[in-house]
Each structure stands twice: as structure tokens, then as C-alpha cells.
Coordinates of C-alpha atoms in Angstrom, one line a residue:
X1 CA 0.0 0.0 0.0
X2 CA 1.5 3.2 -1.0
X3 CA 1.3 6.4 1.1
X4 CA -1.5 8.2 -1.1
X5 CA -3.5 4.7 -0.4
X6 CA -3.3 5.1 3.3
X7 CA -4.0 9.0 3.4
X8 CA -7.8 8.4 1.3
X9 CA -8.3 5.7 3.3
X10 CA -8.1 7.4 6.7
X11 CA -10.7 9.8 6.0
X12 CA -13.4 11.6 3.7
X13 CA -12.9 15.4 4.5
X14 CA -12.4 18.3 2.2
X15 CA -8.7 18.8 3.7
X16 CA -7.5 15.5 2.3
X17 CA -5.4 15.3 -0.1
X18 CA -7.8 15.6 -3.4
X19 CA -10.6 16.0 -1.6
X20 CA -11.2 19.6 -3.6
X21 CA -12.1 18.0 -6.3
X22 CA -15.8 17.8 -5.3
X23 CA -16.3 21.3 -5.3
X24 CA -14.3 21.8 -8.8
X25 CA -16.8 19.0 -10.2
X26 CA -19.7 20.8 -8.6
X27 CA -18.5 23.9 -11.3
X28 CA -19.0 21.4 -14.2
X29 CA -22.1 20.3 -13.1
X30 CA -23.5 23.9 -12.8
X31 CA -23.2 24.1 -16.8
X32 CA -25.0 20.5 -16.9
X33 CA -27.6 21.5 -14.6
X34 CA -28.4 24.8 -17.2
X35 CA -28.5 22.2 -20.2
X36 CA -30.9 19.8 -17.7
X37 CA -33.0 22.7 -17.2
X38 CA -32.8 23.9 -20.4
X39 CA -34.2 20.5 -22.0
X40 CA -36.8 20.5 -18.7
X41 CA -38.4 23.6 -20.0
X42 CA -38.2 22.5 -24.0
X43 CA -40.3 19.5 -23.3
X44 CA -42.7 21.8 -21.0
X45 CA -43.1 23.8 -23.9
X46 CA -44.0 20.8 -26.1
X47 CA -46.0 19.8 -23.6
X48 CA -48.2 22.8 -23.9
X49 CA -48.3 23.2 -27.3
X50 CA -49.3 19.6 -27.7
X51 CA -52.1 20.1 -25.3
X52 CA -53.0 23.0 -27.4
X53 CA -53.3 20.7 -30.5
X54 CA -55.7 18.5 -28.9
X55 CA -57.6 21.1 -27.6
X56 CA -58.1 22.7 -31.1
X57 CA -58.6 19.2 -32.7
X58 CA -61.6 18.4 -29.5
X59 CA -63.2 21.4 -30.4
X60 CA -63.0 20.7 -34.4
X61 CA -64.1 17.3 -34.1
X62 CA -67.1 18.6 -31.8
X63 CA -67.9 21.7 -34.2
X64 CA -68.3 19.4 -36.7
X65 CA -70.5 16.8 -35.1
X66 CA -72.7 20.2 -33.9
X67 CA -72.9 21.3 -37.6
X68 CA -74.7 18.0 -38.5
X69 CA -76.0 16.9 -35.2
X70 CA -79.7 16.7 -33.7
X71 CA -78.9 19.8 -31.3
X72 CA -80.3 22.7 -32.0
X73 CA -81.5 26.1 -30.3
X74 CA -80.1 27.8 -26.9
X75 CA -78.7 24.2 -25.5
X76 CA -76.4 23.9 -28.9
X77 CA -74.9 27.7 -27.9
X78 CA -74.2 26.2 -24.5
X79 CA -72.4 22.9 -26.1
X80 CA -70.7 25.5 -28.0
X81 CA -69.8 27.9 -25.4
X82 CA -67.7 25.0 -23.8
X83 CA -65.8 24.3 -27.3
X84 CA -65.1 28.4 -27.4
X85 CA -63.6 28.0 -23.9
X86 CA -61.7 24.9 -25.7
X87 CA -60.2 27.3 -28.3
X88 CA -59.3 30.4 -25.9
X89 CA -58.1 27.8 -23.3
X90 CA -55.3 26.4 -25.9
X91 CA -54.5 30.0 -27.2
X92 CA -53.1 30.3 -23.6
X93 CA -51.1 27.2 -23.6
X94 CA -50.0 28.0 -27.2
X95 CA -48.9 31.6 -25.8
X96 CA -47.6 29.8 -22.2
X97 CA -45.4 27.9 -24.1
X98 CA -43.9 30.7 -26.5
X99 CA -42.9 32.5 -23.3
X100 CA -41.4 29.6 -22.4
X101 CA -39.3 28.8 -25.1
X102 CA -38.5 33.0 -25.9
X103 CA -38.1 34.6 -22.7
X104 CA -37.0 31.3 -20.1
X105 CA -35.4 28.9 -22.4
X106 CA -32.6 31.7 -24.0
X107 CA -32.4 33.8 -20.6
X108 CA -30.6 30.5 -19.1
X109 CA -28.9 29.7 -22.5
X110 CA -27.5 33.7 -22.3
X111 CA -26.2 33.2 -18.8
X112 CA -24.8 30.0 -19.4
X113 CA -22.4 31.2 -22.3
X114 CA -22.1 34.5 -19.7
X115 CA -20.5 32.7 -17.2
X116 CA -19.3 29.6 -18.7
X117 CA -16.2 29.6 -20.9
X118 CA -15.2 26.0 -22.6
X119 CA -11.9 25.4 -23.9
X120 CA -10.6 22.8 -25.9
X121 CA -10.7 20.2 -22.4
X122 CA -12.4 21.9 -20.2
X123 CA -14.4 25.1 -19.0
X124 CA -11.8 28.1 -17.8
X125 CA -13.6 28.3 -14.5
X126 CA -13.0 24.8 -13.7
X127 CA -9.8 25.5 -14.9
X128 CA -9.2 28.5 -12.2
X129 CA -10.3 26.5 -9.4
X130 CA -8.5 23.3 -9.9
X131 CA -5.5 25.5 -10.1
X132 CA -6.5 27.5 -6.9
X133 CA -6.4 24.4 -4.5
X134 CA -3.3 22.4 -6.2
X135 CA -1.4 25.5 -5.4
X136 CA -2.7 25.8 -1.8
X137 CA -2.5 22.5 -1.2
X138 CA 0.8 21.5 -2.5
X139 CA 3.3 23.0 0.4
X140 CA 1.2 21.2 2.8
X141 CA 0.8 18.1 0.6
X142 CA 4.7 17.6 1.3
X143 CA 4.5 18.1 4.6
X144 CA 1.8 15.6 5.1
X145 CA 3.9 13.2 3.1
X146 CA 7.0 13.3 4.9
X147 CA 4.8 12.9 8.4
X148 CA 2.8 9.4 7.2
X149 CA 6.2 8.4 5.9
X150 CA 8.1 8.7 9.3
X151 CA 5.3 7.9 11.2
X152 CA 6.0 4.6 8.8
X153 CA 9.9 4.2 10.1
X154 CA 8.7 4.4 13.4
X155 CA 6.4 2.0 13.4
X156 CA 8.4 0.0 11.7
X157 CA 11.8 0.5 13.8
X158 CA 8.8 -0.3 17.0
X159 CA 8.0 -3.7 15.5
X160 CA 11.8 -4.8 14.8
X161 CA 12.9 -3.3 18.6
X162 CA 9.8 -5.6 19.9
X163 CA 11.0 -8.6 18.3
X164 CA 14.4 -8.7 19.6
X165 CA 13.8 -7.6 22.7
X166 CA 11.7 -11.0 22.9
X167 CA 15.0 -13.2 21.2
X168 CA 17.4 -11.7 24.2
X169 CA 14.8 -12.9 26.8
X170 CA 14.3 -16.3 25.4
X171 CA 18.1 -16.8 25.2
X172 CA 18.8 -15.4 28.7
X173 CA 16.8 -18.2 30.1
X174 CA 18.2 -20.6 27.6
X175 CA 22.0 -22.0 29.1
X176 CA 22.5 -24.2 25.9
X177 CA 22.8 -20.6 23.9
X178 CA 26.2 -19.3 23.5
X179 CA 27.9 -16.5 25.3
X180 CA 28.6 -14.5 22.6
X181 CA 25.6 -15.5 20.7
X182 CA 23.8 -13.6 23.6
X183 CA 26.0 -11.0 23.6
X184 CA 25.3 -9.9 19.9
X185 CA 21.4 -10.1 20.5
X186 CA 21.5 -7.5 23.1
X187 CA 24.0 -5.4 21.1
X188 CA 21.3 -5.6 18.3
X189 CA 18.7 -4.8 20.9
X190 CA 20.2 -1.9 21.9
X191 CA 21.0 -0.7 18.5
X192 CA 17.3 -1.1 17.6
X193 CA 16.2 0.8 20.9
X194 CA 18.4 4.0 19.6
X195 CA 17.0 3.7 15.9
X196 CA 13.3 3.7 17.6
X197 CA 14.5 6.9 19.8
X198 CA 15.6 8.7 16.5
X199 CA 12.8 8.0 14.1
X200 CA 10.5 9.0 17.2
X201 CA 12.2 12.6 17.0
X202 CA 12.4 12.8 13.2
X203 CA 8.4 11.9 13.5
X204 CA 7.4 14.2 16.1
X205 CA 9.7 17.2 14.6
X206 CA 7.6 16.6 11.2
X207 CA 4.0 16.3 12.8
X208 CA 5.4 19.9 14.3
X209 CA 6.2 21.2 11.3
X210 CA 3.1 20.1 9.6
X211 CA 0.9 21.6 12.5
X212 CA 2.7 24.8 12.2
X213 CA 1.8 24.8 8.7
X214 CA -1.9 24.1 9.0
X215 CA -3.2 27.9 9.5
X216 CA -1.8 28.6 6.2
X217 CA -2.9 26.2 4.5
X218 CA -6.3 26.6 5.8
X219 CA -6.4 30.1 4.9
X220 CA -5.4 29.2 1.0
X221 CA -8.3 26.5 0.7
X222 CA -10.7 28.9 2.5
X223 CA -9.6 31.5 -0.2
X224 CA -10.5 29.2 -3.2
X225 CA -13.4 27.3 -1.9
X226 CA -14.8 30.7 -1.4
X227 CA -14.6 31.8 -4.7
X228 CA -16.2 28.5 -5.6
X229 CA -18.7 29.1 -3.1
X230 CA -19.6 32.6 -4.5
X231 CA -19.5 31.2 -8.4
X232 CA -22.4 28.3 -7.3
X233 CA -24.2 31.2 -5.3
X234 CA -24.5 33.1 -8.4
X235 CA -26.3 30.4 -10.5
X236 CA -28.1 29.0 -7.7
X237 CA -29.5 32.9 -7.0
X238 CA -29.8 33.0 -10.8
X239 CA -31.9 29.4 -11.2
X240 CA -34.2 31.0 -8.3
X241 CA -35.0 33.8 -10.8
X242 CA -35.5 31.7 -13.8
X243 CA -38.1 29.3 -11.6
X244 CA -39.7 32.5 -10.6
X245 CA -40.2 33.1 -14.6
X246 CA -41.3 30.3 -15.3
X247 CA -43.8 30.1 -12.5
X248 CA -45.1 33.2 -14.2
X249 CA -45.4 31.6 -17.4
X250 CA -47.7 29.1 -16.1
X251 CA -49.4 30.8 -13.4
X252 CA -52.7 31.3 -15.4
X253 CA -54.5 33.0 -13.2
X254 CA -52.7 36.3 -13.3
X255 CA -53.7 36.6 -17.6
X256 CA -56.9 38.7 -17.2
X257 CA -58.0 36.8 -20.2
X258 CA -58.2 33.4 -18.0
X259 CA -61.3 34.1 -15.7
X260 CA -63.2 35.9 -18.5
X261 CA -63.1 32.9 -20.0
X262 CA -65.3 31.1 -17.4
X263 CA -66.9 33.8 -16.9
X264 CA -68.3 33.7 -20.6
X265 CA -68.5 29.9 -20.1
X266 CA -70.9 30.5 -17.1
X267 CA -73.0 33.1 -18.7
X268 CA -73.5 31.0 -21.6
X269 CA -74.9 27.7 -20.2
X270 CA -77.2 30.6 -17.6
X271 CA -78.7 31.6 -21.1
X272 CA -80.0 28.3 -21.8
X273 CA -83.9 28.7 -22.6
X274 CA -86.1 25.5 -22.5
X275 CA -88.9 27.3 -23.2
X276 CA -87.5 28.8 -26.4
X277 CA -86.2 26.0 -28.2
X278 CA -89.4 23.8 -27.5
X279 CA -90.9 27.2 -29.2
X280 CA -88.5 27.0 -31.9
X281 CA -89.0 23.6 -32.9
X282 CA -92.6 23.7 -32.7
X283 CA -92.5 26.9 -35.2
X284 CA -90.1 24.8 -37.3
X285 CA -90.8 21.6 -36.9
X286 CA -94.3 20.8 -35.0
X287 CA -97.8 21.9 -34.6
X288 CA -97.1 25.8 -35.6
X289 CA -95.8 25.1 -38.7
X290 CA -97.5 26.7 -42.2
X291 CA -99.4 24.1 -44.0
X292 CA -101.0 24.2 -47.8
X293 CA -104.3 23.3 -47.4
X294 CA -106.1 21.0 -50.4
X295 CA -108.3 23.4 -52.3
X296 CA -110.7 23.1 -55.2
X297 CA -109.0 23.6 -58.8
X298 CA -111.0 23.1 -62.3
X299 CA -110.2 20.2 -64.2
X300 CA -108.0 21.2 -67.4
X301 CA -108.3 18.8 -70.6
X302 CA -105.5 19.8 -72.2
X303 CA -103.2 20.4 -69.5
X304 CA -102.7 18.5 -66.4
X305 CA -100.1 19.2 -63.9
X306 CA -97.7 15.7 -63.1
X307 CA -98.0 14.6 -59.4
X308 CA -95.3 15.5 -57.0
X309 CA -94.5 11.7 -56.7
X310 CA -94.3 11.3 -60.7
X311 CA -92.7 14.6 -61.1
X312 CA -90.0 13.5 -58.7
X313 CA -89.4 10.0 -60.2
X314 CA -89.0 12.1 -63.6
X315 CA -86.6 13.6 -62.2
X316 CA -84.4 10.7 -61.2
X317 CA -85.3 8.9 -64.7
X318 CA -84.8 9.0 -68.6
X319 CA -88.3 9.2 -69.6
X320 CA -90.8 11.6 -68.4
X321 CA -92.3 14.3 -70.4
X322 CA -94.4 17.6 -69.6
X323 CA -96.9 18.5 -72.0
X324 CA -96.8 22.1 -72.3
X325 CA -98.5 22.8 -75.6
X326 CA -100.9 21.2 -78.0
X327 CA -101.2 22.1 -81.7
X328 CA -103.3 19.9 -84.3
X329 CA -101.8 18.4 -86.9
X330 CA -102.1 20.8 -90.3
X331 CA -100.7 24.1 -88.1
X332 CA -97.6 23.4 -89.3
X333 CA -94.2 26.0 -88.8
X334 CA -92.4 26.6 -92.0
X335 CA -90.4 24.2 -93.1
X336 CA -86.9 23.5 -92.4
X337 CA -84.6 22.3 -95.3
X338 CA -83.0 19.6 -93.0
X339 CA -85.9 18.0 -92.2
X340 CA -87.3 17.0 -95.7
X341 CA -90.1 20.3 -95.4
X342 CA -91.3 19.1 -92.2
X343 CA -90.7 21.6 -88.9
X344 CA -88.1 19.9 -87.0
X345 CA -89.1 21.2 -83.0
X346 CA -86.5 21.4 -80.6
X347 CA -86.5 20.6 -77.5
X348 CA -87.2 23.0 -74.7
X349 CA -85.4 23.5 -71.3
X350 CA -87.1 25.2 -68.6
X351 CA -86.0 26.7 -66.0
X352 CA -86.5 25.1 -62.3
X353 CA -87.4 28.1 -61.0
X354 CA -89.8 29.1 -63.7
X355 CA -92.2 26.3 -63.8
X356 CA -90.7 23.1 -62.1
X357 CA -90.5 21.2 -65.3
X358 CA -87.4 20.2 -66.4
X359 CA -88.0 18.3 -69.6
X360 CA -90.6 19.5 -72.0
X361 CA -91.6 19.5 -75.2
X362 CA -94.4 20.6 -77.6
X363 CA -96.5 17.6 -79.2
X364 CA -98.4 18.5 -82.8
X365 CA -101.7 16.0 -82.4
X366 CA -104.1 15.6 -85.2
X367 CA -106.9 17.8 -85.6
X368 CA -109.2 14.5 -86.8
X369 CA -108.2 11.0 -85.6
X370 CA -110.0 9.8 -88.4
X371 CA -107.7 11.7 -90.9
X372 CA -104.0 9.8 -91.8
X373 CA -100.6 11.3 -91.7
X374 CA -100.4 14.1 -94.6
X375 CA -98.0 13.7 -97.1
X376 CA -95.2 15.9 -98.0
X377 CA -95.0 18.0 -101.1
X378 CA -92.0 18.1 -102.7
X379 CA -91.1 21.7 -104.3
X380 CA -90.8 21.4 -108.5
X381 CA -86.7 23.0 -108.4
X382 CA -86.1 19.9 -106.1
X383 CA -88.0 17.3 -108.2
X384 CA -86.1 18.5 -111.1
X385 CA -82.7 18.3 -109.9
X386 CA -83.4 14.6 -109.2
X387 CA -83.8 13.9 -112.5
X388 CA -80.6 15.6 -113.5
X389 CA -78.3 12.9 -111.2
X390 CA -75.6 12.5 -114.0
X391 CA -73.1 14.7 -115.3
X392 CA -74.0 15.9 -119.1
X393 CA -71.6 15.1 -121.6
X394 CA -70.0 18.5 -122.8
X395 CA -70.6 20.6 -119.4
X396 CA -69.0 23.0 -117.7
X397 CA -67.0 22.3 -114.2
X398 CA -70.4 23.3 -112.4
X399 CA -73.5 21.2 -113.3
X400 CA -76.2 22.6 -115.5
X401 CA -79.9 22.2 -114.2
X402 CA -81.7 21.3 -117.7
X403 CA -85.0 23.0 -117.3
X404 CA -82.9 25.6 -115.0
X405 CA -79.8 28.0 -115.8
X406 CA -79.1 28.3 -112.3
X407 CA -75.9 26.4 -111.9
X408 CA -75.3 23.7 -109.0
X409 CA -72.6 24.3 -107.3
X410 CA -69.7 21.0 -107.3
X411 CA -69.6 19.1 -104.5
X412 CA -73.6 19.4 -103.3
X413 CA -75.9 16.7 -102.5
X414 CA -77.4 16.7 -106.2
X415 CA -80.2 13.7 -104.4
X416 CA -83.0 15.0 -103.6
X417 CA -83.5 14.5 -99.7
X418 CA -85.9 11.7 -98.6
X419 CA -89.1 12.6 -96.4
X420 CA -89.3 11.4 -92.8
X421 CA -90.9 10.4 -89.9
X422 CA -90.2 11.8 -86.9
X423 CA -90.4 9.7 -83.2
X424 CA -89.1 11.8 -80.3
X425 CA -86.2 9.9 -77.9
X426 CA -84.2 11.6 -74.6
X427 CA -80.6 12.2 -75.0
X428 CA -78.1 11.0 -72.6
X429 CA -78.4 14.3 -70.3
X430 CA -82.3 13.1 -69.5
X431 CA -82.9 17.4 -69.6
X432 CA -84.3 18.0 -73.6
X433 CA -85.7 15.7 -75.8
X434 CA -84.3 15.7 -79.7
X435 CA -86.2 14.0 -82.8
X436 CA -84.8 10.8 -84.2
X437 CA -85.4 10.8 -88.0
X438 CA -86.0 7.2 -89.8
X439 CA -86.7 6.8 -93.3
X440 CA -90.3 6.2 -94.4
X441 CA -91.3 3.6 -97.3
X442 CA -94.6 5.2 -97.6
X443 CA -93.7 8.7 -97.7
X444 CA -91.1 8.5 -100.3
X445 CA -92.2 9.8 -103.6
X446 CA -89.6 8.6 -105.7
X447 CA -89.2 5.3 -105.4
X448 CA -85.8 4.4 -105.1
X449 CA -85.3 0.0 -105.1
X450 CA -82.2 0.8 -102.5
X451 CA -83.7 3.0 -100.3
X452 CA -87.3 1.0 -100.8
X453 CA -85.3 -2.1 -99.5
X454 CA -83.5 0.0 -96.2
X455 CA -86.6 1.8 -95.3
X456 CA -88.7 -1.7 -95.3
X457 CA -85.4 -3.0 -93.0
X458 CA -86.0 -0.3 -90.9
X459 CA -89.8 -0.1 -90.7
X460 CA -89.5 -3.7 -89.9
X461 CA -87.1 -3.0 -87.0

């Protein structure tokens, strides 16, 4: 065991040898405690703004479910009047944790890099004071050294003057031991009792010296463990102030806003009226509701208004019509080249609004069942050019009518166009009716063999 072993073993006290180094290390931990506090406040902050977020996402989801729900009337404005305090209550939190973060978080990250230098090994603070006490301790580190190591010859010249000391009694009674062997034990006995006598002296003179020396040394120690004492007083006064900050960040009682809010709260469920949502239902829903009568109306021939029930299946089908106009058969509009000289009727879209009829249409209806379908008249200019289907030999670039000067341009339909019938289908919106034109066997005039043969196709279709 070497002499350092057997000085921190005797004892745990700040004047030990070393023993400093607990207050040096309590410099380091100063700058860890301001990074622990530091990250203590961050998650705080998220804390808050994550309650925030749930707060805001309750009152959504809620909203929501009060925007399509059954509630209705002065109990809804109290459901709602707990989601308001909801929103206000998280604007707090949201606001408590700013502060946190702006005002708490960097004060303590400002004083840190204040008062806290870092080197490349270490922080110059530390540095200072670990300095401070290997200088104040060293003198006195000597002196303690040279006591424990004569207290160690002493003992040790103690231990060898004891066991001689019991030899040279054993031989004395022994007569089968030597004169001169006897002789030379007490001469070593004696010897031994001198060293002992010196090292006592040499160990008493150094435990002297060392006492002597003590004051001073205490007075160097004091000096730095002071200045350490003062450093940790200053972040320990300065940690009090940053609790007292945040304290006031979370303390929400002292935001004027925070009571109002209950208050509002409190007023808002007081306002709840039993009375007048029963009164608003009934005007809206129940007994004190409007209601349209049945009435007499005249019967109307010609026009007859679609039921509510076949009006609304019309709507959500393909084929209902609203007759809006009658006109017999012979009261024809002028003709319309396209259609073979009959009036080709477009369909008409009304508006919603207007009548409630989406699809109409006008249908012509005979003036006399007993009287057929008339027949078209074909205009002579038209009959004429059918004849002429076939280029003359000898004429010009544009075709020559013959019982007509009046050229034909190139490129027109020179046949003459074939009369039709005309059924009425829907088109794929379902919100006009369009005429569907098929060729008609019996109202063809010129009797074509191909288009005899594709209109009996058709008619048989």
C-alpha cells in the first residue's frame, strides 16, 4: 500500500489530499444543470403546445359533429360555449409555451455562455479553481507526506525493537545458547532501541512542522473554496429567478383573459332557454308550422299538372315528359330544309325556377283521328334536280340544271332529300328531348329500289 492509499483511506474530509475535487466538479455540473433545465423547459413547452393541439382538434371534431347533429336552439350555444372556452383555453397554452421557449429557455442559455467559458478540455472556471487548490495544497501536501512516511519508520523500527527484545529474553533463560551469541542479541537490541528513539524525534519534529503549517494552508483553501462558493451562489440565486419566470409563465391565473373565459362559459350555459327551443321547434318543426291546405282547382283537358310523386321520379329517370303545348296536326311551322319540309321542333329546357318542369316538349296532335298522316309536297326545283343525277356530256365544271340556268354548285348533295318520320327519344343528359329521323317507305315519292329495300329493313325494325 502506497502512502497516497493510506491517506484516502483514513478519512473523507475536504482537507484531504484531493478532496477539492468535489467542489471543482460541482462547477461542471453547474453548466449541466443549465442544459438539464434547459431541456426540462423545451419539453414543458411541447407539452403545452401539444395540449393545445388537442384542444383545437376536440373542439373541431365537436364543431363538426354540432354542424350536422340533432342539437339545435339555446342548448347547442351552450355545447358551444364549452368548445369556445376549448379554443381560448389552448391560445393560452400556445402563448404559455412561446414564453417559455423566448423569454425562459434563452435567458438560461444567455447566462450559461455569460459565465461559462469552454476550452478545448475543459471550462476556464473549472480550470481556475482546480488551479487555486493544487497551489494551496501542494506546500502542505509535502509536509503531510514526509509525516505518514516517518510515522512509517517508526512504526516500523517499533516492531523490529519488539522482536528482539523477545530473542534476548528467550536466550537469557536458555543455558545451551552461547555466550557471545547472547551478547550480539543484546548489542542488536540496543542498537534497535536507539533507531526507535531517532525515528520518534524525526516523526514528532515533522508532525510539528506540519501543525505549524496548517493555518496557512487553511487560509489558501478557504480562499479558493470561497470563490467557488460565491461562483455556485450566483447560479443558484440566478436558477431562483429563472423558476420564478417560469412560474409566471404558467401561473394562469394572473392573464386577465383566464377568468373571463369562465366567466363567458358560465354566462352561456345561464342563457340556456327550454322554453324557447321547445318554441323553436314547434315553429319549425311541430304543430305551428305553415301548412297548404287541399283546395278546389277546375279540371284542365289539355293540361294537367304531373304529381309531386311522378314529377319526382321524372326527375331521377330517362323518360318523363311535360306537355306544355298542343297544336293539331295541319298548323304546321315553316319548313326547315333539313328535315325534308317538315318543322323539326327542338326541345325546350325550362327553367327550375320558372315552372318546375325540367323536360318538355311541344306535341303536334291531329286535328281529326279519323284523318292519316299528310303527305309531303315536294317543291318542282327539287324534283327537277333529281332527274338531272348525272353529269351531261360537254358541261362546264359546275352542273347545268336542264329545265334551269341556275348552276349547281360542285360538291352538293345533287339527291334529292328523302321525307321522314319523326319519333321523339331523350338524349343522354335526360334534360331536352331531340327528334330521331327514320326513313319512311310510304312517304317516299320517288321510289328508289335501295332505299325502298333500307326503309322496309328499318320499318320492320
Amino acid at each position: 500500500m502506497s502512502i497516497h492509499d493510506e491517506m484516502t483511506a483514513t478519512s473523507d474530509s475536504f482537507w484531504e489530499i484531493g478532496k477539492y475535487s468535489r467542489t471543482v466538479k460541482r462547477c461542471d455540473n453547474g453548466y449541466k444543470l443549465c442544459d438539464n433545465l434547459r431541456q426540462l423547459i423545451e419539453q414543458r413547452a411541447e407539452i403545452e403546445k401539444g395540449y393545445s393541439k388537442n384542444l383545437l382538434g376536440w373542439t373541431k371534431k365537436w364543431n363538426d359533429f354540432l354542424d350536422k347533429g340533432p342539437e339545435y336552439g339555446t342548448t347547442q350555444a351552450m355545447w358551444r360555449g364549452l368548445l369556445e372556452e376549448s379554443n381560448s383555453t389552448a391560445e393560452l397554452h400556445t402563448v404559455v409555451a412561446e414564453n417559455l421557449m423566448q423569454k425562459v429557455y434563452q435567458g438560461i442559455k444567455s447566462w450559461q455562455k455569460e459565465n461559462y467559458h469552454k476550452s478545448m478540455m475543459h471550462y476556464k472556471e473549472t480550470k481556475e479553481f482546480d488551479d487555486g487548490f493544487k497551489k494551496a495544497q501542494k506546500p502542505w501536501e509535502k509536509k503531510y507526506t514526509k509525516v505518514m512516511s516517518n510515522r512509517k519508520d517508526y512504526h516500523n523500527a517499533c516492531k523490529a525493537e519488539k522482536s528482539t527484545a523477545n530473542q534476548v529474553n528467550n536466550m537469557r533463560s536458555d543455558d545451551s545458547v552461547a555466550l557471545d551469541t547472547k551478547k550480539k542479541m543484546e548489542e542488536r537490541l540496543s542498537k534497535c532501541q536507539q533507531e526507535v528513539a531517532g525515528l520518534k524525534d524525526k516523526y514528532e519534529a515533522s508532525l510539528n512542522d506540519i501543525n505549524n503549517y496548517n493555518a496557512k494552508y487553511i487560509e489558501d483553501m478557504t480562499e479558493i473554496f470561497q470563490k467557488c462558493q460565491e461562483f455556485e451562489k450566483k447560479r443558484i440565486e440566478f436558477f431562483k429567478s429563472t423558476f420564478y419566470d417560469i412560474h409566471q409563465c404558467l401561473d394562469l391565473s394572473v392573464v386577465p383573459q383566464f377568468p373571463q373565459i369562465y366567466t363567458d362559459l358560465h354566462n352561456v350555459i345561464g342563457k340556456t332557454d327550454s322554453d324557447q327551443d321547445l318554441r323553436w321547434w314547434s315553429n319549425n318543426n311541430g304543430s305551428d308550422m305553415a301548412m297548404n291546405w287541399p283546395q278546389f282547382e277546375e279540371y284542365s283537358p289539355d293540361l294537367q299538372s304531373i304529381s309531386k310523386k311522378e314529377r319526382k321520379s321524372q326527375l331521377h329517370s330517362n323518360d318523363g315528359i311535360t306537355i306544355t303545348s298542343i297544336r293539331h296536326k295541319g298548323e304546321f311551322a315553316p319548313a326547315s330544309p333539313n328535315a325534308g319540309g317538315y318543322n323539326r321542333q327542338s326541345s325546350n329546357k325550362t327553367n327550375d325556377s320558372d315552372n318546375g318542369r325540367k323536360n318538355s316538349i311541344g306535341i303536334i296532335l291531329p286535328r281529326n283521328p279519323s284523318v292519316g298522316p299528310l303527305k309531303p309536297q315536294r317543291s318542282p326545283s327539287l324534283h327537277k334536280q333529281s332527274e338531272n343525277r348525272t353529269k351531261p356530256e360537254g358541261a362546264p365544271s359546275s352542273l347545268v340544271d336542264k329545265n334551269e340556268t341556275r348552276p349547281i354548285p360542285e360538291g352538293q348533295n345533287r339527291s334529292p332529300p328523302t321525307p321522314a318520320k319523326r319519333t321523339l327519344i331523350r338524349n343522354q343528359s335526360g334534360s331536352s328531348i331531340q327528334q330521331k329521323v327514320e326513313y319512311d317507305e310510304s312517304l317516299n315519292p320517288f321510289g328508289d329500289d335501295d332505299e325502298d329495300e333500307n326503309d322496309k329493313v328499318d320499318d320492320e325494325k
